[in-house]
């Protein structure tokens, strides 16, 4: 799509940015005088949206520079274009826009802020306007209240149509309260624009196309995107500017848009009425169990190893710590009521009691009459799970998700199907024992691998063919982008990042954390099909030993008592073409970083480690557990640890699944840096150390004596001690 | 009291090493450690030290910048566990007073004030005081920028910080202290009870001190509390402080203006000082080296990750805080400041303007400067070149800000030294942190400091006005401070601590202070 539909060459160079006001509690409203976190009724801009505003403003700035001095691009090149100031028109390219005169004020690209929310959201829009956007649009109507991500996207799309034309819309990646990350993709589908998520850099911006960098955990891609398009940006990639004095003093124009202003003022499209998902109930998760024990170094060593997220069974002393094992997707246990000491999932009957406000309950899907053979036909009672190929088999987390999905299907009386894309032939033996009856494999050329838009198109095709009652995708980076694109296409309800799934009265009850884990919400999609969810998985080894190989288990019962697991029947299809608008110019693999911020396990040392020798041991322990090393400011100040390893307010933030704090007292300064840690295990000799108040596992023992005990279990940890 | 007096003093083992240093990176030593958790324990611990002839060094949150809380032997008395607000009451003039334990941090105090919720360790307040506290919105003005600082520490260095321009120093906001004097007695000292009568002051333990308040740098008829503020634990152990609470301003704005020329920043500061807008609460200066230091810390500090870099090519910045009676007044003042930036040839769009709950971001950036300077010392130490911080601060009133700055620049150039220069516009109060990496630079730095301090004295300015002298500035202080001031401070110290039990080695050399000997 190019700019033909617009009046002038640069008329309508408007960029929309969608922002949300969120409760300040979770992420901190601050004392005006001092900067202290204040909980209460205060609300503020979603912290992911400041970067979106910044990206939109930069987009407008680059476009403006380009209007004066257009950007030339040798076709097909992935070289980074020169910055605007140094650019000369390049006669070799015939695809570039015509050179234009310096931009007049009426042609200057403008940013408009859109926000849907209650009347007080007006304040947040004004705050954003002080950064430079031209005007604000506030979607404010009781008819918009209670919207899920799909209904929100619909309303935003309608508002953009009304106020447009726009060349691009920018969103933050998530909201701090809902955290679904679905509004951006759903907005793109509503507008029928291409979507690019995880944008980390804007390399070029002309009136018709952009060159963007997109960052995944394992690779960085450079994309050319035809406008209009929807972008969602990575929070840390665009540090928001601060308002200038002039910006702060400038008059702010905010227009309020109600239901009757929209092109299709049908209340059934928006707000709670227009939302396919319904919240059944929300509750506080059960307080994590805290253990503080005075123990021998041997007990402490065993407990620490049991706590790690990827512990192998041999090192798991069953009791002390079972309650602290990584939260797994458990299709039956009520979240918040983890049963301490339980080591294997128990089969319990499906819950019969669902709250009565579950909406029109559908009859439970009829149990499938066995695997469907041949080409799939439309039939009820299927559960489809989207997986990720790895060579001729599946990635480890996909294998895990497949088993979990199979067990869930058994509970709901559904037939488990899987689908994925692959660039080579599958090896059926490697797909055995997963509990899957059938699999759709979309073959694609290698150069189309790992494209979310291609995967989304393939998943959509699988859904069209299978008409499943339930469709699941992993809640990983790519799954979180694919699923909303597909859900929006089917106008289906989608629940992001579920930690638990179960069936009640034939409906899939999807449990997810919200407000940064302060609440757990049970969500259902009473009407729309498929019922979609992205599912949080952990990549620790499966309960069955992975090393034994899947083949060996053929014929054995599957997980959770599912039927025996032969390899699934495989249907191979050709992957659909990617939708137009996005072209991959280059890819660059990223080595998984050792950064503290990303590590799943962090061993943090404090002064209690006694010196550099202790830190060498701690580093070796971190390496042995697949984690990384950090430490307190006091340790850094003593030169025991490099400054870039410092955790805390003046150092880095870490959000691992498990933080092992060794000889760390736990100052407020330090704890501020590990607020995101899911679990804390602390070893300290001082029972009064504040760290114990924050630790789910407190081990009262001397760190110096812990090393020999750990080495007995793990082998030698680094070089011999220095004097 | 939970513990017997003899169990309050523990030998200081290696696990307590962290208590032997503070933010100055100065490292000390101690044989014993006591961390009392209530007033009775505190008194008992002090008495136990006296009984055993152990000198003692009181310590707060170790955020000090001159090593005043770092012990030089004897017993380290940590007040960190005495960290609760104690009692709320109405003062004689109807204003609210909050008595706090000395280890309570400024952050915790402000959080409680903001929430209007106090977890009092002492007696419940009278209903009228409790009601007034719930109804009103209060703050306590002193704010040196370090929220982790203990309130006892703030009083001990008589902290000022940027907003001293509007609110003065810590002492002005303290109505009373409970002090454990060198005889082991707990004494309650209220503002107004003991003031200088001419050159005569009644001492808490009885008797009189013949000393003119002028010689201590105080106003005539100054209060005993004013003389004790800034005492750095050398005159007694602070067991509690009674703070005067102040109604919160309706609107708070934090502004930063970045200048491409340092001279323009100086002109702007002069213009603002000449005719300050009504809500002006602080006006601070940061030079290019200081900005670079903050940027360096920004690379690693998670708390600064969400703060953008200052506009590139900035040679200096002016940080302003407005405390206004409403948004309108703040807006008017901001517009006025913008016009002044333009008048000196600056670009007002090279600015940050944060309001109310966002202002913390700016403070964090401003505070990153001293923090980064400490981290720099850590890096040098890690590289095998440990050094002692070389910093001093002095006022130079009565001259244009730009002239003072230009003179300093010339002297730094002559001495071939680099320094981070930042400070408060009022009274040309500059902090100079000399980046001395080797002994030769250090020597030249000390020479330059002596020259600067001499000049400040000549202009009638105060030296070492905030942060204290502690251990690391002792040398410079004894060499450069006015001799009559040194003698007056010695006399004041002798009156409270003739034996030299309290914080030995701080400001003055260890041991009882003789009448004559100044070395």
mmCIF file of C-alpha atoms in Angstrom, chain B residues 310-501:
data_model
loop_
_atom_site.group_PDB
_atom_site.id
_atom_site.type_symbol
_atom_site.label_atom_id
_atom_site.label_comp_id
_atom_site.label_asym_id
_atom_site.label_seq_id
_atom_site.Cartn_x
_atom_site.Cartn_y
_atom_site.Cartn_z
ATOM 1 C CA UNK B 310 21.213 15.529 28.747
ATOM 2 C CA UNK B 311 21.325 17.326 25.394
ATOM 3 C CA UNK B 312 24.693 16.655 23.822
ATOM 4 C CA UNK B 313 27.285 19.407 23.869
ATOM 5 C CA UNK B 314 26.147 20.690 27.246
ATOM 6 C CA UNK B 315 28.936 22.428 29.105
ATOM 7 C CA UNK B 316 26.976 23.237 32.214
ATOM 8 C CA UNK B 317 23.557 22.907 33.720
ATOM 9 C CA UNK B 318 21.406 24.807 36.152
ATOM 10 C CA UNK B 319 18.984 22.732 38.221
ATOM 11 C CA UNK B 320 16.057 24.565 39.706
ATOM 12 C CA UNK B 321 13.327 23.501 42.088
ATOM 13 C CA UNK B 322 10.150 25.485 42.445
ATOM 14 C CA UNK B 323 7.898 25.022 45.457
ATOM 15 C CA UNK B 324 4.795 26.940 44.570
ATOM 16 C CA UNK B 325 1.421 27.607 46.141
ATOM 17 C CA UNK B 326 -0.269 26.311 42.994
ATOM 18 C CA UNK B 327 0.336 25.198 39.409
ATOM 19 C CA UNK B 328 -0.272 28.687 38.140
ATOM 20 C CA UNK B 329 2.477 30.212 40.225
ATOM 21 C CA UNK B 330 4.854 27.442 39.139
ATOM 22 C CA UNK B 331 3.977 27.996 35.481
ATOM 23 C CA UNK B 332 4.599 31.730 35.745
ATOM 24 C CA UNK B 333 7.974 31.151 37.360
ATOM 25 C CA UNK B 334 8.928 28.567 34.730
ATOM 26 C CA UNK B 335 8.039 30.961 31.924
ATOM 27 C CA UNK B 336 10.080 33.685 33.609
ATOM 28 C CA UNK B 337 13.092 31.368 33.888
ATOM 29 C CA UNK B 338 12.755 30.441 30.219
ATOM 30 C CA UNK B 339 12.896 34.101 29.297
ATOM 31 C CA UNK B 340 16.053 34.506 31.371
ATOM 32 C CA UNK B 341 17.700 31.583 29.594
ATOM 33 C CA UNK B 342 16.981 33.268 26.300
ATOM 34 C CA UNK B 343 18.279 36.579 27.641
ATOM 35 C CA UNK B 344 21.715 35.071 28.267
ATOM 36 C CA UNK B 345 21.787 33.483 24.824
ATOM 37 C CA UNK B 346 20.822 30.004 25.973
ATOM 38 C CA UNK B 347 18.334 27.699 24.307
ATOM 39 C CA UNK B 348 15.358 27.123 26.612
ATOM 40 C CA UNK B 349 14.489 23.988 24.663
ATOM 41 C CA UNK B 350 17.610 22.362 26.030
ATOM 42 C CA UNK B 351 15.705 21.816 29.226
ATOM 43 C CA UNK B 352 13.828 19.315 31.339
ATOM 44 C CA UNK B 353 10.707 20.222 33.216
ATOM 45 C CA UNK B 354 9.304 17.678 35.606
ATOM 46 C CA UNK B 355 6.396 18.223 37.893
ATOM 47 C CA UNK B 356 5.170 16.720 41.108
ATOM 48 C CA UNK B 357 5.533 12.961 41.086
ATOM 49 C CA UNK B 358 8.123 12.952 38.303
ATOM 50 C CA UNK B 359 10.588 15.242 40.040
ATOM 51 C CA UNK B 360 12.343 12.341 41.708
ATOM 52 C CA UNK B 361 13.934 11.504 38.367
ATOM 53 C CA UNK B 362 15.724 14.828 38.268
ATOM 54 C CA UNK B 363 16.896 14.539 41.858
ATOM 55 C CA UNK B 364 18.250 11.122 41.116
ATOM 56 C CA UNK B 365 20.241 12.518 38.203
ATOM 57 C CA UNK B 366 21.534 15.400 40.291
ATOM 58 C CA UNK B 367 22.517 13.054 43.098
ATOM 59 C CA UNK B 368 24.261 10.758 40.626
ATOM 60 C CA UNK B 369 27.145 13.250 40.519
ATOM 61 C CA UNK B 370 28.507 12.695 44.043
ATOM 62 C CA UNK B 371 27.610 9.030 43.781
ATOM 63 C CA UNK B 372 29.565 8.655 40.545
ATOM 64 C CA UNK B 373 32.573 10.325 42.133
ATOM 65 C CA UNK B 374 32.550 7.662 44.827
ATOM 66 C CA UNK B 375 32.277 4.916 42.226
ATOM 67 C CA UNK B 376 35.229 6.437 40.452
ATOM 68 C CA UNK B 377 37.292 5.909 43.609
ATOM 69 C CA UNK B 378 36.135 2.285 43.622
ATOM 70 C CA UNK B 379 37.309 1.833 40.055
ATOM 71 C CA UNK B 380 40.691 3.332 40.873
ATOM 72 C CA UNK B 381 40.976 1.036 43.840
ATOM 73 C CA UNK B 382 40.067 -1.984 41.738
ATOM 74 C CA UNK B 383 42.777 -0.904 39.301
ATOM 75 C CA UNK B 384 45.303 -0.937 42.123
ATOM 76 C CA UNK B 385 45.435 2.816 42.644
ATOM 77 C CA UNK B 386 43.522 3.436 45.847
ATOM 78 C CA UNK B 387 43.171 7.053 46.820
ATOM 79 C CA UNK B 388 41.463 9.245 49.361
ATOM 80 C CA UNK B 389 38.811 11.588 48.103
ATOM 81 C CA UNK B 390 40.021 15.138 47.627
ATOM 82 C CA UNK B 391 37.084 17.467 47.927
ATOM 83 C CA UNK B 392 36.208 20.704 49.598
ATOM 84 C CA UNK B 393 33.389 23.168 49.630
ATOM 85 C CA UNK B 394 33.304 26.834 50.437
ATOM 86 C CA UNK B 395 31.142 29.869 49.986
ATOM 87 C CA UNK B 396 32.413 32.979 48.290
ATOM 88 C CA UNK B 397 29.680 35.491 48.940
ATOM 89 C CA UNK B 398 29.570 38.998 47.645
ATOM 90 C CA UNK B 399 30.895 38.347 44.160
ATOM 91 C CA UNK B 400 29.177 37.431 40.927
ATOM 92 C CA UNK B 401 28.833 33.674 40.470
ATOM 93 C CA UNK B 402 30.545 33.830 37.092
ATOM 94 C CA UNK B 403 33.589 35.615 38.477
ATOM 95 C CA UNK B 404 34.072 32.951 41.150
ATOM 96 C CA UNK B 405 33.715 30.226 38.585
ATOM 97 C CA UNK B 406 36.061 31.849 36.074
ATOM 98 C CA UNK B 407 38.686 32.281 38.746
ATOM 99 C CA UNK B 408 38.398 28.619 39.733
ATOM 100 C CA UNK B 409 38.698 27.579 36.099
ATOM 101 C CA UNK B 410 41.910 29.586 35.705
ATOM 102 C CA UNK B 411 43.383 28.064 38.855
ATOM 103 C CA UNK B 412 42.475 24.539 37.787
ATOM 104 C CA UNK B 413 44.117 25.162 34.435
ATOM 105 C CA UNK B 414 47.257 26.545 36.082
ATOM 106 C CA UNK B 415 47.467 23.507 38.320
ATOM 107 C CA UNK B 416 46.810 21.169 35.383
ATOM 108 C CA UNK B 417 43.960 19.572 37.313
ATOM 109 C CA UNK B 418 40.510 18.341 36.431
ATOM 110 C CA UNK B 419 37.697 18.714 38.916
ATOM 111 C CA UNK B 420 34.016 18.059 39.067
ATOM 112 C CA UNK B 421 32.545 21.373 40.121
ATOM 113 C CA UNK B 422 28.978 21.596 41.294
ATOM 114 C CA UNK B 423 27.152 23.398 43.980
ATOM 115 C CA UNK B 424 24.583 25.834 45.121
ATOM 116 C CA UNK B 425 24.194 29.232 43.595
ATOM 117 C CA UNK B 426 23.375 30.958 46.857
ATOM 118 C CA UNK B 427 26.546 32.379 48.362
ATOM 119 C CA UNK B 428 28.529 30.896 45.463
ATOM 120 C CA UNK B 429 28.732 27.706 47.439
ATOM 121 C CA UNK B 430 30.753 25.360 45.247
ATOM 122 C CA UNK B 431 31.837 21.797 45.837
ATOM 123 C CA UNK B 432 35.123 21.045 44.155
ATOM 124 C CA UNK B 433 36.011 17.370 43.715
ATOM 125 C CA UNK B 434 39.501 17.154 42.348
ATOM 126 C CA UNK B 435 40.058 14.095 40.199
ATOM 127 C CA UNK B 436 43.455 13.321 41.640
ATOM 128 C CA UNK B 437 44.717 9.946 40.492
ATOM 129 C CA UNK B 438 48.343 10.096 41.595
ATOM 130 C CA UNK B 439 50.330 11.603 44.473
ATOM 131 C CA UNK B 440 51.544 14.511 42.384
ATOM 132 C CA UNK B 441 48.033 15.478 41.346
ATOM 133 C CA UNK B 442 46.973 15.107 44.940
ATOM 134 C CA UNK B 443 49.723 17.436 46.093
ATOM 135 C CA UNK B 444 48.780 20.042 43.520
ATOM 136 C CA UNK B 445 45.134 19.547 44.434
ATOM 137 C CA UNK B 446 45.805 20.232 48.093
ATOM 138 C CA UNK B 447 47.717 23.369 47.185
ATOM 139 C CA UNK B 448 44.876 24.556 45.036
ATOM 140 C CA UNK B 449 42.373 23.779 47.784
ATOM 141 C CA UNK B 450 44.410 25.861 50.237
ATOM 142 C CA UNK B 451 44.403 28.799 47.849
ATOM 143 C CA UNK B 452 40.674 28.511 47.214
ATOM 144 C CA UNK B 453 39.820 28.217 50.889
ATOM 145 C CA UNK B 454 42.040 31.171 51.739
ATOM 146 C CA UNK B 455 40.199 33.249 49.193
ATOM 147 C CA UNK B 456 36.829 32.103 50.484
ATOM 148 C CA UNK B 457 37.831 33.136 53.998
ATOM 149 C CA UNK B 458 38.861 36.543 52.740
ATOM 150 C CA UNK B 459 35.446 37.023 51.167
ATOM 151 C CA UNK B 460 33.776 36.134 54.458
ATOM 152 C CA UNK B 461 32.454 32.784 53.246
ATOM 153 C CA UNK B 462 31.975 29.683 55.314
ATOM 154 C CA UNK B 463 34.247 26.690 54.646
ATOM 155 C CA UNK B 464 33.145 23.063 54.832
ATOM 156 C CA UNK B 465 29.580 24.223 55.079
ATOM 157 C CA UNK B 466 27.951 20.882 54.494
ATOM 158 C CA UNK B 467 28.914 17.185 54.680
ATOM 159 C CA UNK B 468 31.155 17.844 57.700
ATOM 160 C CA UNK B 469 34.906 17.564 58.004
ATOM 161 C CA UNK B 470 35.078 14.042 59.327
ATOM 162 C CA UNK B 471 38.312 12.216 58.854
ATOM 163 C CA UNK B 472 39.090 12.867 55.204
ATOM 164 C CA UNK B 473 39.040 16.652 55.315
ATOM 165 C CA UNK B 474 40.741 16.998 58.690
ATOM 166 C CA UNK B 475 44.116 17.874 57.254
ATOM 167 C CA UNK B 476 42.688 20.513 54.968
ATOM 168 C CA UNK B 477 40.405 21.858 57.674
ATOM 169 C CA UNK B 478 43.164 22.318 60.253
ATOM 170 C CA UNK B 479 45.432 23.920 57.687
ATOM 171 C CA UNK B 480 42.910 26.272 56.155
ATOM 172 C CA UNK B 481 40.089 27.082 58.549
ATOM 173 C CA UNK B 482 40.291 30.377 60.406
ATOM 174 C CA UNK B 483 42.467 29.740 63.517
ATOM 175 C CA UNK B 484 39.959 31.438 65.794
ATOM 176 C CA UNK B 485 37.223 29.125 64.464
ATOM 177 C CA UNK B 486 39.392 26.056 65.059
ATOM 178 C CA UNK B 487 40.071 27.191 68.611
ATOM 179 C CA UNK B 488 36.393 27.924 69.247
ATOM 180 C CA UNK B 489 35.361 24.512 67.990
ATOM 181 C CA UNK B 490 38.008 22.930 70.169
ATOM 182 C CA UNK B 491 36.757 24.805 73.187
ATOM 183 C CA UNK B 492 33.216 23.723 72.441
ATOM 184 C CA UNK B 493 34.339 20.118 72.039
ATOM 185 C CA UNK B 494 36.293 20.250 75.322
ATOM 186 C CA UNK B 495 33.245 21.542 77.126
ATOM 187 C CA UNK B 496 31.301 18.438 76.122
ATOM 188 C CA UNK B 497 33.991 15.800 75.913
ATOM 189 C CA UNK B 498 37.121 16.714 77.873
ATOM 190 C CA UNK B 499 38.491 13.165 77.693
ATOM 191 C CA UNK B 500 38.063 12.793 73.939
ATOM 192 C CA UNK B 501 35.802 9.718 74.206
#
